mmCIF file of C-alpha atoms in Angstrom:
data_model
loop_
_atom_site.group_PDB
_atom_site.id
_atom_site.type_symbol
_atom_site.label_atom_id
_atom_site.label_comp_id
_atom_site.label_asym_id
_atom_site.label_seq_id
_atom_site.Cartn_x
_atom_site.Cartn_y
_atom_site.Cartn_z
ATOM 1 C CA MET N 49 145.942 41.384 157.734
ATOM 2 C CA ARG N 50 147.742 43.705 156.536
ATOM 3 C CA HIS N 51 147.796 47.031 158.578
ATOM 4 C CA GLU N 52 146.531 50.737 157.165
ATOM 5 C CA GLN N 53 150.019 51.832 158.390
ATOM 6 C CA GLU N 54 151.455 49.546 154.884
ATOM 7 C CA THR N 55 149.398 50.487 152.873
ATOM 8 C CA GLU N 56 150.674 52.899 150.338
ATOM 9 C CA ARG N 57 148.414 53.382 147.008
ATOM 10 C CA ILE N 58 144.696 51.669 146.548
ATOM 11 C CA LEU N 59 143.031 51.201 143.144
ATOM 12 C CA ILE N 60 139.219 50.494 143.049
ATOM 13 C CA VAL N 61 138.488 48.776 139.812
ATOM 14 C CA THR N 62 134.554 49.681 139.088
ATOM 15 C CA ALA N 63 132.183 48.849 135.850
ATOM 16 C CA HIS N 64 130.165 52.471 135.846
ATOM 17 C CA PRO N 65 130.629 55.848 137.273
ATOM 18 C CA ASP N 66 128.929 56.175 140.420
ATOM 19 C CA ASP N 67 129.444 51.970 141.236
ATOM 20 C CA VAL N 68 132.398 53.474 143.318
ATOM 21 C CA ASP N 69 130.102 55.767 145.362
ATOM 22 C CA PHE N 70 127.983 53.507 146.356
ATOM 23 C CA GLY N 71 130.068 50.440 147.548
ATOM 24 C CA ALA N 72 133.464 52.371 148.764
ATOM 25 C CA ALA N 73 133.010 56.509 149.030
ATOM 26 C CA GLY N 74 133.127 56.302 152.920
ATOM 27 C CA SER N 75 136.266 54.135 152.971
ATOM 28 C CA VAL N 76 138.184 56.190 150.101
ATOM 29 C CA ALA N 77 137.313 59.065 151.931
ATOM 30 C CA THR N 78 138.761 57.334 155.225
ATOM 31 C CA TRP N 79 141.216 56.570 153.635
ATOM 32 C CA THR N 80 143.108 59.486 151.978
ATOM 33 C CA GLU N 81 142.562 61.383 154.829
ATOM 34 C CA GLN N 82 145.164 58.589 156.637
ATOM 35 C CA GLY N 83 147.277 59.695 153.126
ATOM 36 C CA ILE N 84 146.654 56.765 151.053
ATOM 37 C CA GLY N 85 146.796 57.410 147.321
ATOM 38 C CA VAL N 86 143.338 56.066 145.883
ATOM 39 C CA THR N 87 143.212 55.437 142.219
ATOM 40 C CA TYR N 88 140.121 54.657 140.390
ATOM 41 C CA CYS N 89 139.606 52.813 137.496
ATOM 42 C CA ILE N 90 136.057 52.416 135.729
ATOM 43 C CA VAL N 91 135.561 50.113 133.193
ATOM 44 C CA THR N 92 132.777 52.054 130.624
ATOM 45 C CA SER N 93 131.839 56.034 130.754
ATOM 46 C CA GLY N 94 128.428 54.930 131.395
ATOM 47 C CA GLU N 95 127.027 55.711 128.652
ATOM 48 C CA ALA N 96 124.277 53.673 129.015
ATOM 49 C CA GLY N 97 122.524 55.208 131.884
ATOM 50 C CA GLY N 98 119.930 57.593 132.006
ATOM 51 C CA SER N 99 116.520 57.919 130.824
ATOM 52 C CA ASP N 100 116.875 60.986 128.817
ATOM 53 C CA ALA N 101 116.265 59.988 125.083
ATOM 54 C CA SER N 102 116.989 63.592 123.915
ATOM 55 C CA ILE N 103 120.668 62.905 125.054
ATOM 56 C CA THR N 104 123.447 60.983 122.982
ATOM 57 C CA ARG N 105 124.995 58.672 124.426
ATOM 58 C CA ASP N 106 128.110 60.545 123.943
ATOM 59 C CA GLU N 107 126.499 63.292 125.390
ATOM 60 C CA MET N 108 125.934 60.195 128.568
ATOM 61 C CA ALA N 109 128.975 59.557 128.824
ATOM 62 C CA ALA N 110 131.100 63.164 128.398
ATOM 63 C CA ILE N 111 128.428 63.845 131.463
ATOM 64 C CA ARG N 112 129.040 60.792 133.648
ATOM 65 C CA ARG N 113 132.674 61.207 133.439
ATOM 66 C CA SER N 114 132.216 64.380 134.405
ATOM 67 C CA GLU N 115 130.175 63.484 137.088
ATOM 68 C CA GLN N 116 132.536 61.020 138.672
ATOM 69 C CA THR N 117 135.212 62.456 138.274
ATOM 70 C CA ALA N 118 133.246 65.624 140.519
ATOM 71 C CA ALA N 119 132.549 62.937 143.338
ATOM 72 C CA ALA N 120 136.393 61.430 143.174
ATOM 73 C CA GLU N 121 136.893 65.110 144.142
ATOM 74 C CA VAL N 122 135.040 65.535 147.439
ATOM 75 C CA VAL N 123 136.575 61.440 148.835
ATOM 76 C CA GLY N 124 139.788 62.807 147.821
ATOM 77 C CA VAL N 125 140.845 60.967 144.859
ATOM 78 C CA SER N 126 142.341 63.006 141.936
ATOM 79 C CA ASP N 127 143.333 59.828 139.440
ATOM 80 C CA VAL N 128 140.425 58.439 137.830
ATOM 81 C CA ARG N 129 140.770 56.396 134.809
ATOM 82 C CA PHE N 130 138.169 54.897 131.839
ATOM 83 C CA LEU N 131 139.373 52.296 130.243
ATOM 84 C CA GLY N 132 136.205 53.031 127.753
ATOM 85 C CA HIS N 133 134.437 49.248 127.289
ATOM 86 C CA PRO N 134 131.107 49.586 126.332
ATOM 87 C CA ASP N 135 128.147 50.511 128.853
ATOM 88 C CA GLY N 136 125.877 47.215 129.455
ATOM 89 C CA ARG N 137 128.190 44.900 126.783
ATOM 90 C CA VAL N 138 130.871 44.354 129.751
ATOM 91 C CA GLU N 139 132.920 40.936 129.203
ATOM 92 C CA PRO N 140 135.444 39.307 131.605
ATOM 93 C CA SER N 141 137.166 39.611 128.102
ATOM 94 C CA LEU N 142 141.378 39.217 127.611
ATOM 95 C CA GLU N 143 141.446 42.595 126.581
ATOM 96 C CA LEU N 144 139.735 43.895 129.823
ATOM 97 C CA ARG N 145 141.861 41.812 131.917
ATOM 98 C CA ARG N 146 144.867 43.151 129.684
ATOM 99 C CA ASP N 147 143.619 46.992 130.732
ATOM 100 C CA ILE N 148 143.310 46.581 133.792
ATOM 101 C CA SER N 149 146.411 44.447 134.414
ATOM 102 C CA ARG N 150 147.796 48.217 132.343
ATOM 103 C CA VAL N 151 146.264 50.208 135.028
ATOM 104 C CA ILE N 152 147.706 47.457 138.414
ATOM 105 C CA ARG N 153 151.722 47.479 136.874
ATOM 106 C CA GLU N 154 151.242 51.509 136.521
ATOM 107 C CA VAL N 155 149.991 52.243 139.750
ATOM 108 C CA ARG N 156 151.461 49.348 141.759
ATOM 109 C CA PRO N 157 148.480 48.977 144.443
ATOM 110 C CA GLN N 158 149.089 47.087 147.416
ATOM 111 C CA ARG N 159 145.166 46.557 147.920
ATOM 112 C CA VAL N 160 142.811 46.672 144.538
ATOM 113 C CA VAL N 161 139.088 46.964 145.400
ATOM 114 C CA CYS N 162 136.793 45.873 143.177
ATOM 115 C CA GLN N 163 132.874 44.222 142.857
ATOM 116 C CA SER N 164 132.157 40.449 143.410
ATOM 117 C CA PRO N 165 132.003 38.349 140.325
ATOM 118 C CA GLN N 166 128.825 36.331 142.414
ATOM 119 C CA ARG N 167 125.364 36.880 141.412
ATOM 120 C CA ASN N 168 123.587 38.255 144.682
ATOM 121 C CA PHE N 169 120.042 36.950 144.387
ATOM 122 C CA ASP N 170 119.334 38.475 147.448
ATOM 123 C CA ARG N 171 120.127 41.908 146.430
ATOM 124 C CA ILE N 172 119.566 41.564 142.408
ATOM 125 C CA TYR N 173 120.754 45.542 141.650
ATOM 126 C CA ALA N 174 124.057 44.473 142.989
ATOM 127 C CA SER N 175 124.294 41.643 140.023
ATOM 128 C CA HIS N 176 123.994 44.136 137.172
ATOM 129 C CA PRO N 177 126.140 41.718 134.364
ATOM 130 C CA ASP N 178 128.588 44.791 133.858
ATOM 131 C CA HIS N 179 129.450 44.483 137.937
ATOM 132 C CA LEU N 180 130.171 40.818 137.747
ATOM 133 C CA ALA N 181 132.770 41.429 134.454
ATOM 134 C CA ALA N 182 133.901 43.537 135.623
ATOM 135 C CA GLY N 183 134.469 41.739 139.087
ATOM 136 C CA GLU N 184 135.776 38.515 137.188
ATOM 137 C CA GLY N 185 138.008 40.816 134.680
ATOM 138 C CA ALA N 186 139.730 42.865 137.939
ATOM 139 C CA LEU N 187 140.208 39.639 140.013
ATOM 140 C CA ALA N 188 142.087 37.626 137.050
ATOM 141 C CA ALA N 189 143.883 40.687 136.862
ATOM 142 C CA VAL N 190 145.151 40.524 140.155
ATOM 143 C CA TYR N 191 146.106 36.726 139.889
ATOM 144 C CA PRO N 192 147.654 36.051 137.862
ATOM 145 C CA ASP N 193 147.708 38.637 134.788
ATOM 146 C CA SER N 194 149.406 41.194 136.512
ATOM 147 C CA ARG N 195 152.613 39.249 138.010
ATOM 148 C CA ASN N 196 152.961 36.945 135.338
ATOM 149 C CA ARG N 197 155.384 38.810 132.868
ATOM 150 C CA PHE N 198 154.333 36.343 130.626
ATOM 151 C CA ALA N 199 151.130 37.287 130.612
ATOM 152 C CA HIS N 200 149.612 40.346 127.866
ATOM 153 C CA VAL N 201 152.569 40.134 126.680
ATOM 154 C CA GLU N 202 152.658 43.605 125.014
ATOM 155 C CA LEU N 203 152.264 45.427 128.749
ATOM 156 C CA LEU N 204 156.346 44.528 128.667
ATOM 157 C CA ASP N 205 156.857 46.239 125.166
ATOM 158 C CA GLU N 206 155.041 49.769 126.778
ATOM 159 C CA GLY N 207 157.379 49.153 129.846
ATOM 160 C CA TYR N 208 154.538 47.934 132.689
ATOM 161 C CA GLU N 209 157.015 45.487 134.848
ATOM 162 C CA PRO N 210 154.980 42.593 136.521
ATOM 163 C CA TRP N 211 152.899 43.652 139.740
ATOM 164 C CA THR N 212 152.379 41.618 142.709
ATOM 165 C CA VAL N 213 148.717 43.046 144.688
ATOM 166 C CA PRO N 214 148.946 41.114 148.063
ATOM 167 C CA GLU N 215 144.768 41.886 148.724
ATOM 168 C CA ILE N 216 141.571 42.215 147.269
ATOM 169 C CA TRP N 217 138.896 43.678 148.621
ATOM 170 C CA MET N 218 135.554 42.806 146.940
ATOM 171 C CA MET N 219 132.549 45.533 147.664
ATOM 172 C CA GLY N 220 129.192 42.496 147.891
ATOM 173 C CA GLY N 221 130.957 39.570 148.530
ATOM 174 C CA PRO N 222 129.082 36.543 150.224
ATOM 175 C CA ALA N 223 131.678 36.442 152.766
ATOM 176 C CA VAL N 224 132.288 39.717 154.960
ATOM 177 C CA ASN N 225 134.923 39.522 156.896
ATOM 178 C CA VAL N 226 136.647 43.126 156.884
ATOM 179 C CA HIS N 227 135.044 46.210 157.011
ATOM 180 C CA VAL N 228 135.464 50.620 157.438
ATOM 181 C CA ASP N 229 133.892 52.644 159.790
ATOM 182 C CA THR N 230 132.754 55.882 157.442
ATOM 183 C CA SER N 231 130.843 57.687 160.921
ATOM 184 C CA GLY N 232 133.225 60.413 160.278
ATOM 185 C CA VAL N 233 132.505 60.612 156.401
ATOM 186 C CA ILE N 234 129.081 59.505 155.734
ATOM 187 C CA ASP N 235 128.229 63.666 154.918
ATOM 188 C CA ARG N 236 131.134 63.174 152.293
ATOM 189 C CA LYS N 237 130.064 59.794 151.028
ATOM 190 C CA VAL N 238 126.236 61.003 149.995
ATOM 191 C CA LYS N 239 127.556 64.498 148.953
ATOM 192 C CA ALA N 240 130.211 62.384 146.536
ATOM 193 C CA LEU N 241 127.166 60.399 145.289
ATOM 194 C CA LEU N 242 124.686 63.427 144.659
ATOM 195 C CA CYS N 243 127.762 64.671 142.053
ATOM 196 C CA HIS N 244 125.746 61.670 139.987
ATOM 197 C CA ALA N 245 122.786 64.125 139.582
ATOM 198 C CA SER N 246 122.425 62.499 135.681
ATOM 199 C CA GLN N 247 121.014 58.931 137.908
ATOM 200 C CA ILE N 248 119.381 60.210 140.672
ATOM 201 C CA GLY N 249 115.852 62.176 140.701
ATOM 202 C CA ASP N 250 115.317 62.548 144.639
ATOM 203 C CA PRO N 251 118.661 63.610 146.051
ATOM 204 C CA ASP N 252 116.739 63.853 149.556
ATOM 205 C CA ALA N 253 115.360 60.059 149.171
ATOM 206 C CA MET N 254 118.985 59.159 148.271
ATOM 207 C CA ASP N 255 120.307 60.717 151.455
ATOM 208 C CA THR N 256 117.985 58.200 153.621
ATOM 209 C CA LEU N 257 118.496 55.162 151.859
ATOM 210 C CA ILE N 258 122.742 55.739 151.690
ATOM 211 C CA ARG N 259 122.407 56.570 155.741
ATOM 212 C CA THR N 260 120.154 53.469 156.034
ATOM 213 C CA TRP N 261 122.372 51.352 154.501
ATOM 214 C CA GLY N 262 125.631 52.314 156.043
ATOM 215 C CA ALA N 263 123.557 51.969 159.401
ATOM 216 C CA ALA N 264 122.792 48.739 159.106
ATOM 217 C CA VAL N 265 126.048 47.272 158.003
ATOM 218 C CA ALA N 266 127.593 49.452 160.621
ATOM 219 C CA LYS N 267 124.836 47.263 163.015
ATOM 220 C CA THR N 268 125.932 43.855 161.154
ATOM 221 C CA VAL N 269 129.897 44.508 162.227
ATOM 222 C CA GLY N 270 128.963 45.404 165.352
ATOM 223 C CA LEU N 271 130.252 49.019 165.866
ATOM 224 C CA PRO N 272 127.008 51.116 168.376
ATOM 225 C CA ASP N 273 124.662 52.918 167.219
ATOM 226 C CA GLY N 274 124.465 55.795 165.322
ATOM 227 C CA SER N 275 127.636 54.335 163.335
ATOM 228 C CA TYR N 276 128.191 53.952 159.890
ATOM 229 C CA ALA N 277 130.374 51.433 157.796
ATOM 230 C CA GLU N 278 130.958 49.797 154.944
ATOM 231 C CA ALA N 279 132.056 45.909 154.976
ATOM 232 C CA PHE N 280 134.196 43.917 152.071
ATOM 233 C CA GLN N 281 135.188 40.458 151.321
ATOM 234 C CA ARG N 282 139.005 40.531 152.217
ATOM 235 C CA VAL N 283 141.073 37.626 149.747
ATOM 236 C CA ASP N 284 144.787 37.318 150.465
ATOM 237 C CA THR N 285 146.732 37.185 147.174
ATOM 238 C CA ARG N 286 149.787 36.916 147.814
#
């Protein structure tokens, strides 16, 4: 297990704007408070989100990029990158693997946080096809692509040298083995999520939901009553 003192940079890869805030905003706030640099890599711009037919998909994409940027600022993140893959049609393609590898080689993180590529039949909302594809793309980018100079050789031409990521933390992984106590930053997590106003119909219900989820995770990992936590599956990738 890596000690946090050894971690200087973390890259978080998710399919849509707001995914990172549901799964890891409390952890992100904790990490940035510790002085760790966090970068977001969002595979799509979320243009398929929302239900207002009067808004064009280009307008929705712009709204969601703005919302994600604002949410990131709440938890101390200023580096937010959008890859522009089509919302609702993400595939774990070579192109996606290359695009994530490019960001990995540029950011050079000691940890990548991503979504699980395994479908969860107990909680289907975590298993949006875009989530599964983004998770698979991120895993493949970590191993073997970003560390292999002969994978995506065009990245070398662009000046991006190989980089080996020592560990992955998966949101919604099937075997939780690490957690972050987010008790002191739960208000910031809720505030970050509420930045995604285009996707939230009832802010009060969202506040209650996030606190209920966080308390349930804290109980599962053995934290005392009144605590909140986020949990992940850590995979050693050295």
